[in-house]
Coordinates of C-alpha atoms in Angstrom, one line a residue:
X1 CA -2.9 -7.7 -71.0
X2 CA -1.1 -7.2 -74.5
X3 CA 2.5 -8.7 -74.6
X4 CA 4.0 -5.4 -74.7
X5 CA 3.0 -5.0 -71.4
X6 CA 4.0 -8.3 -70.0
X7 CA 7.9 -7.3 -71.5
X8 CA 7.1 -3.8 -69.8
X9 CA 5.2 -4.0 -66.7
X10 CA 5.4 -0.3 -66.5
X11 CA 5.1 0.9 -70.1
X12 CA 3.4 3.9 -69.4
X13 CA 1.0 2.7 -67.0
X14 CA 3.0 3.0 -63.3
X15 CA 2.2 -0.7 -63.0
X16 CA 5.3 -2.2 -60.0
X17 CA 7.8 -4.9 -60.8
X18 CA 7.2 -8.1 -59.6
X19 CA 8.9 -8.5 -55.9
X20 CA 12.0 -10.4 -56.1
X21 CA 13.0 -7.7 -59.4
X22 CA 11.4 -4.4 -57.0
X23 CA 13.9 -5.6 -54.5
X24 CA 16.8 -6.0 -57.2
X25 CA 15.7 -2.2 -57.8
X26 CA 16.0 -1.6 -53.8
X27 CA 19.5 -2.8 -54.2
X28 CA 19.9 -1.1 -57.5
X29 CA 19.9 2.3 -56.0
X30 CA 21.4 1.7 -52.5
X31 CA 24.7 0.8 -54.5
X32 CA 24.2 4.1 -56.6
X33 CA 23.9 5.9 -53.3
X34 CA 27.3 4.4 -52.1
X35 CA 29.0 4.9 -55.2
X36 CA 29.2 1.3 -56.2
X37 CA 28.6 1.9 -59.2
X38 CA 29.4 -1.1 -60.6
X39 CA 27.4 -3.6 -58.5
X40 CA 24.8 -1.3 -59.4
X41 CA 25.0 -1.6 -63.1
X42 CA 25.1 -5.6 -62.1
X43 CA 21.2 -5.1 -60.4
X44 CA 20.3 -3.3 -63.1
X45 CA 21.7 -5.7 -66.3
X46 CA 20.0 -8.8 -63.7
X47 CA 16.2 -6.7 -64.2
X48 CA 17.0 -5.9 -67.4
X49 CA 17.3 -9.2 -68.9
X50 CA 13.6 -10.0 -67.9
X51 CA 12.3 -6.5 -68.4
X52 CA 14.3 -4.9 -70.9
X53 CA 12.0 -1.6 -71.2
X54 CA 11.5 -0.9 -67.6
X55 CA 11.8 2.7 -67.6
X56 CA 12.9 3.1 -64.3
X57 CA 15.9 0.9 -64.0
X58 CA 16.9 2.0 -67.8
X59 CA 17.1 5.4 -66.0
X60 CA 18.7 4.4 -63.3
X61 CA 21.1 2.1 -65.4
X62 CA 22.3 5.6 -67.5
X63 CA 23.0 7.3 -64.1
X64 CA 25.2 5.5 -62.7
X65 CA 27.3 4.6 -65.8
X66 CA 27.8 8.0 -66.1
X67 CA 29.6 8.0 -63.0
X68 CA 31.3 4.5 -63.9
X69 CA 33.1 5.6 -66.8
X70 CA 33.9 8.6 -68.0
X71 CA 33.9 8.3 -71.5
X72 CA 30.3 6.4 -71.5
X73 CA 28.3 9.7 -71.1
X74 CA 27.0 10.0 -74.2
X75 CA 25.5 6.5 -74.2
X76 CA 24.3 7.2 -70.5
X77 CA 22.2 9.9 -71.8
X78 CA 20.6 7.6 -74.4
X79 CA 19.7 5.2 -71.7
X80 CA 17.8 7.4 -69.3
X81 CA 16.5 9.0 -72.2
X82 CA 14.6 5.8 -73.5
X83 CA 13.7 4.9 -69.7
X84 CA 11.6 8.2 -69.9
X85 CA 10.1 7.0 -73.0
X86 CA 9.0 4.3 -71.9
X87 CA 8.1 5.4 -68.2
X88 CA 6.8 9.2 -69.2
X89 CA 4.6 9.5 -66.4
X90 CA 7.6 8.1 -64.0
X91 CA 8.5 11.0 -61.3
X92 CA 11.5 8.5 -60.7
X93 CA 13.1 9.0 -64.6
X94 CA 12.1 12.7 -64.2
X95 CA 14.5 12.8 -61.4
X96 CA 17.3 10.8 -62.5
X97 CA 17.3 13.2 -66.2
X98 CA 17.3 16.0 -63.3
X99 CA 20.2 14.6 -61.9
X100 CA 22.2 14.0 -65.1
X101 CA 21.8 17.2 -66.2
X102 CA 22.8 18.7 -62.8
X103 CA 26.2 16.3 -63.6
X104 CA 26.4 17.9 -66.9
X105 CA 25.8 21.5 -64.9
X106 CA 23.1 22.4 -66.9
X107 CA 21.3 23.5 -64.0
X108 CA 18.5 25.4 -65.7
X109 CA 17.5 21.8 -67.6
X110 CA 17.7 19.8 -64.4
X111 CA 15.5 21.9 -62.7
X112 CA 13.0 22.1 -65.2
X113 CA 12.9 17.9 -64.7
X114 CA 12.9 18.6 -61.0
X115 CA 9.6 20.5 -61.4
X116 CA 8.1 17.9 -63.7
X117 CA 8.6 14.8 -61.4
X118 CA 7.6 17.2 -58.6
X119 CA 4.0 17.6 -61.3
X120 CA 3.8 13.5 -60.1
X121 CA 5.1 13.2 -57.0
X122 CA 4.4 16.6 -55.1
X123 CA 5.3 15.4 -51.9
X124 CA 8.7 13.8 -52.6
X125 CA 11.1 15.2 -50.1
X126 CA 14.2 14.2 -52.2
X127 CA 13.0 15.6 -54.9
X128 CA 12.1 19.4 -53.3
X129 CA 15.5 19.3 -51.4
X130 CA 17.3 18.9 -55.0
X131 CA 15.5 21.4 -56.1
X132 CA 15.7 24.1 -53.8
X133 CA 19.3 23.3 -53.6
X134 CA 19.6 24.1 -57.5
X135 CA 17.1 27.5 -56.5
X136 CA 19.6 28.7 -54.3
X137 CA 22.3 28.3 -56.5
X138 CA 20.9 29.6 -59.1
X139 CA 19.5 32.4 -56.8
X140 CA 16.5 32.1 -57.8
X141 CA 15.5 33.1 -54.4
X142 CA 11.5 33.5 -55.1
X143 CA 11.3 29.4 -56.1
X144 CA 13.7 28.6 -53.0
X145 CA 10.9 30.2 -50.6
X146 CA 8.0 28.1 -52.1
X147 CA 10.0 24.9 -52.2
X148 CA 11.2 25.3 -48.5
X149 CA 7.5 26.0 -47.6
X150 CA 6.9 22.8 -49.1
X151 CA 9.2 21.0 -47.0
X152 CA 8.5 22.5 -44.0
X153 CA 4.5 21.8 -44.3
X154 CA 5.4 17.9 -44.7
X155 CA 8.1 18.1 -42.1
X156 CA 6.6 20.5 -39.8
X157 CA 8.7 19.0 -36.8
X158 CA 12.6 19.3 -38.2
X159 CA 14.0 22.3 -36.8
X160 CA 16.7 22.6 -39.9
X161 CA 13.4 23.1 -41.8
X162 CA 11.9 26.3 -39.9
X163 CA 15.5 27.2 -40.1
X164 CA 15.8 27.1 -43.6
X165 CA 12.5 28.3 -44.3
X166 CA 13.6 31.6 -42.2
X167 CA 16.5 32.3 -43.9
X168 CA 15.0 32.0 -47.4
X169 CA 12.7 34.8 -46.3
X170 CA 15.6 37.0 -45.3
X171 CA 17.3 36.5 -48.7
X172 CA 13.9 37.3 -50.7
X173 CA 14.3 40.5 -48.5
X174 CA 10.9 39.2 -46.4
X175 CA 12.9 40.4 -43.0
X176 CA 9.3 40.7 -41.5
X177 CA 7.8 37.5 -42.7
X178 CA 10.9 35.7 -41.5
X179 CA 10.5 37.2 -37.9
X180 CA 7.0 35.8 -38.3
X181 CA 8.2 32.3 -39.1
X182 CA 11.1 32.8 -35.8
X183 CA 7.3 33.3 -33.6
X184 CA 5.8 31.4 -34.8
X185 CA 8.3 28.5 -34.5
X186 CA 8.9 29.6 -30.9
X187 CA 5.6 29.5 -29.8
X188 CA 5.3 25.9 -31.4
X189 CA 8.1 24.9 -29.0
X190 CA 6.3 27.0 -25.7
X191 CA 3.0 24.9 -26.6
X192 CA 4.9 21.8 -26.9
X193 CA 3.8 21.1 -30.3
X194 CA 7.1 20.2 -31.3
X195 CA 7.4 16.3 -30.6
X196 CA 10.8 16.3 -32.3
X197 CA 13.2 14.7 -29.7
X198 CA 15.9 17.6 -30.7
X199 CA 13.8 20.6 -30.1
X200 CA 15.6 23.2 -27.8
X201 CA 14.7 24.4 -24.6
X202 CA 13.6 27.9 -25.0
X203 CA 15.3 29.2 -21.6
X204 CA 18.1 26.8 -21.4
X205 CA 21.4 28.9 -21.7
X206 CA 23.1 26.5 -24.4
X207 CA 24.4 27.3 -28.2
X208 CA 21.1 25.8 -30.2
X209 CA 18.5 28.4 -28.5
X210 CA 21.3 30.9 -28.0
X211 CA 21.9 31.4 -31.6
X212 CA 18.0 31.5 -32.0
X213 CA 17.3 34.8 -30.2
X214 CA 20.4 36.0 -31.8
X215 CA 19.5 35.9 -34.9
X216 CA 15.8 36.9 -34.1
X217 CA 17.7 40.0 -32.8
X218 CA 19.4 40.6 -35.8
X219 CA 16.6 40.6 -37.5
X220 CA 15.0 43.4 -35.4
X221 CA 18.2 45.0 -35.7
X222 CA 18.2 45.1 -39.7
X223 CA 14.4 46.3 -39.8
X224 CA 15.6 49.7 -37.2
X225 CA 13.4 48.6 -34.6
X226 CA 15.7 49.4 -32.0
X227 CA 13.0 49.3 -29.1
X228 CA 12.1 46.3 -29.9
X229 CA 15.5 45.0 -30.0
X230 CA 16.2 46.1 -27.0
X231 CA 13.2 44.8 -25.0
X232 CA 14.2 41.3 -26.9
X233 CA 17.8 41.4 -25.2
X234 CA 16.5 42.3 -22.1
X235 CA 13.7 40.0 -21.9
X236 CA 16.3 36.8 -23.8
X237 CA 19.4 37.9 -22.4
X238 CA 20.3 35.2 -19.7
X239 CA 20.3 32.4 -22.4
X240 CA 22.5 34.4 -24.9
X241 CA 26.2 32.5 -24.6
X242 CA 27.7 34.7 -26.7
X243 CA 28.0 37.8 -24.8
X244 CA 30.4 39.8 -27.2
X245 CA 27.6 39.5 -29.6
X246 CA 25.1 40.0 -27.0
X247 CA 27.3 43.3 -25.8
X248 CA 27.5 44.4 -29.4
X249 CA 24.0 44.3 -30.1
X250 CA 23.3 46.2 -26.8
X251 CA 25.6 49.0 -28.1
X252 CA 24.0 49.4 -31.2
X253 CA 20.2 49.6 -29.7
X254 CA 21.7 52.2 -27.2
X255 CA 23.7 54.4 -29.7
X256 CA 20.3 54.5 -32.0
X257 CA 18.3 55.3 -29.3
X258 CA 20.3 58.1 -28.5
X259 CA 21.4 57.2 -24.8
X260 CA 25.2 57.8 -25.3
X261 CA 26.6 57.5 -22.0
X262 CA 25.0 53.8 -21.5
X263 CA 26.1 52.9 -24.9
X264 CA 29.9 54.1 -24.0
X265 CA 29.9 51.7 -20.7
X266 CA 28.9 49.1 -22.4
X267 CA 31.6 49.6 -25.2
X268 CA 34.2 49.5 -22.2
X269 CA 33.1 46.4 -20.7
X270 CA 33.5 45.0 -24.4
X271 CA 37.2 46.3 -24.8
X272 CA 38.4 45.5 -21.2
X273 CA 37.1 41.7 -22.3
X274 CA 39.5 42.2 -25.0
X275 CA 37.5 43.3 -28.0
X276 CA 40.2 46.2 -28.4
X277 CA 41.0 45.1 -32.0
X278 CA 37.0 45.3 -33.5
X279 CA 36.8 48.5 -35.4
X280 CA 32.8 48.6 -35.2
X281 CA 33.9 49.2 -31.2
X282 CA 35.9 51.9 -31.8
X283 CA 33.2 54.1 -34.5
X284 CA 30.7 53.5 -32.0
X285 CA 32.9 54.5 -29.0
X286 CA 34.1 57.6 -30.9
X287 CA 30.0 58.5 -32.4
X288 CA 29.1 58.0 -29.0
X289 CA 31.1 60.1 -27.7
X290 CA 31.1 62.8 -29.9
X291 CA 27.3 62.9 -29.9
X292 CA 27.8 63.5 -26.2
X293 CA 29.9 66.4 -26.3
X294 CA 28.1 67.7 -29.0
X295 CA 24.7 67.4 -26.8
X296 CA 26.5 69.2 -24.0
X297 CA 27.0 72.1 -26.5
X298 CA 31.1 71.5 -27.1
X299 CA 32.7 72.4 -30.6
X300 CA 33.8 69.0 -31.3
X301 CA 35.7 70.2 -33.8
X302 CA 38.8 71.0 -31.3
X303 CA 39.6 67.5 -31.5
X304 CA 40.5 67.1 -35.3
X305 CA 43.3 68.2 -36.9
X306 CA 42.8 72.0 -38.6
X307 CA 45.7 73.5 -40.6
X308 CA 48.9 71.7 -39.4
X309 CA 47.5 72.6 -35.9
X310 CA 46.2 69.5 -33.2
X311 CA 44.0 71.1 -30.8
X312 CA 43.5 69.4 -27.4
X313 CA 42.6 65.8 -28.5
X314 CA 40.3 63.2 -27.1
X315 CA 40.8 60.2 -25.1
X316 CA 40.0 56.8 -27.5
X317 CA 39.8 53.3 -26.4
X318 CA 43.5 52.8 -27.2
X319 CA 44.8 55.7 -25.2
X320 CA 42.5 54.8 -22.6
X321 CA 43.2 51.7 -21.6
X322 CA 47.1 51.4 -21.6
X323 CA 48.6 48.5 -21.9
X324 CA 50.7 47.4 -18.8
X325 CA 53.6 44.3 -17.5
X326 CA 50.5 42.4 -16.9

């Protein structure tokens, strides 16, 4: 071995640190993580002094003494710039220049260093969860889907991951490919492939699955497939808490599906449970009931104002349920 690489044991080549300096790195970066930032520059100066071009803790040493002082920054970029020179092929100094330059809010540049340590390490969780944070700031909606795919394939048993993954369809505007993902997660959890300890109870009435078949309805909801939506209520309804949502949701398969009369009884038992001040109550009530009269062959136009003139009038959800001592 040349004596460049006995002063580097990494130069290039990937090769560890010796143990008692690898656990000096341990400790290194658990201080960084805490914000001690300057017990961490104390690891790093201690590995330094034996290995003064180990690209890793170089890096590591021009993170955190960006946070240390404020008026260091320029010499903390120097510093994790010469840790990936000498450590190019290091996924480790790809991060940390990711994470500088997401300090510096050059978020474009950081993720560009996000997807070159991902190049070495494509299974880094840390790494994707940067990154797909970065994505969805950025909006760059597309790149969030394929890194939240990532994640989910090498932690198929988190539920915050199908979660994630779900929504990051609806955003791309994949409505059906996230309802694939919602049964496909579901029937994970029927088959009991799901060994996570946290994994809800399909049929338990509780907020976790609740919010679930909600959403899943939603979903149905924002594609038009009314039917559908309405079969899901009926068949998930018992473990739906929220029953104002679960009411509302009801109202809105009935009005579509043109069965007024069902739709308006359902928008009074939402009002009586004192819903009166939701305005989506009171368009639906009135379509509702206009469609009604105007299926039973009445000129709704009696009950608008023509020419200075009220004609008749209609009873609303306000003048219908009067308010009383009680």
């Amino acid at each position: 071995m040349s004596s460049s690489q006995q002063q580097n044991p990494q130069a290039g080549q990937g090769q560890a640190l010796p143990k008692k300096e690898a656990d000096l790195f341990k400790n290194l970066v658990k201080h960084y993580e805490a914000k001690q930032y300057k017990k961490a520059m104390k690891q790093a100066d201690l590995i330094l002094k034996k290995f003064s071009k180990h690209g890793e803790t170089l890096a590591m040493k021009g993170l955190t003494m960006y946070y240390f002082s404020t008026d260091k920054h320029e010499e903390a970029h120097n510093l994790v710039k010469e840790g990936l020179r000498n450590d190019f092929r290091s996924h480790v100094c790809w991060h940390v220049y990711g994470l500088l330059h997401r300090a510096d809010r050059d978020y474009g540049e950081a993720i560009k260093c996000y997807k070159q340590a991902l190049r070495i390490d494509q299974d880094n969780l840390q790494i994707l969860r940067d990154l797909g944070l970065l994505q969805i700031q950025m909006r760059d909606l597309s790149g969030f889907v394929v890194t939240r795919n990532s994640i989910l394939i090498l932690k198929p048993t988190l539920q915050p991951n199908w979660l994630s993954f779900m929504l990051a369809k609806q955003l791309l505007g994949q409505t059906e490919g996230a309802l694939q993902v919602i049964d496909i997660y579901l029937e994970t959890l029927r088959s009991g492939n799901n060994t996570n300890n946290d994994s809800i109870e399909l049929l338990e009435r509780n907020y976790a699955p609740s919010e679930l078949q909600l959403y899943k309805n939603n979903l149905l909801l924002s594609l038009g497939k009314w039917e559908d939506a309405m079969s899901h209520l009926n068949e998930m309804g018992h473990c739906i808490v929220d029953r104002g949502a679960y009411g509302w949701n009801t109202a809105t398969c009935l009005l579509n599906l043109e069965k007024y009369d069902e739709c308006i009884s359902t928008l009074d038992k939402l009002m009586q449970g004192g819903r009166m001040e939701d305005y989506r109550l009171h368009a639906a009530y009135m379509c509702a009931y206009l469609m009604t009269k105007e299926k039973d062959n009445v000129d709704v136009r009696k009950w608008w104002p023509v020419g200075g003139h009220e004609y008749g009038g209609m009873d609303t959800p306000a003048t219908k349920f009067q308010l009383t001592e009680e």
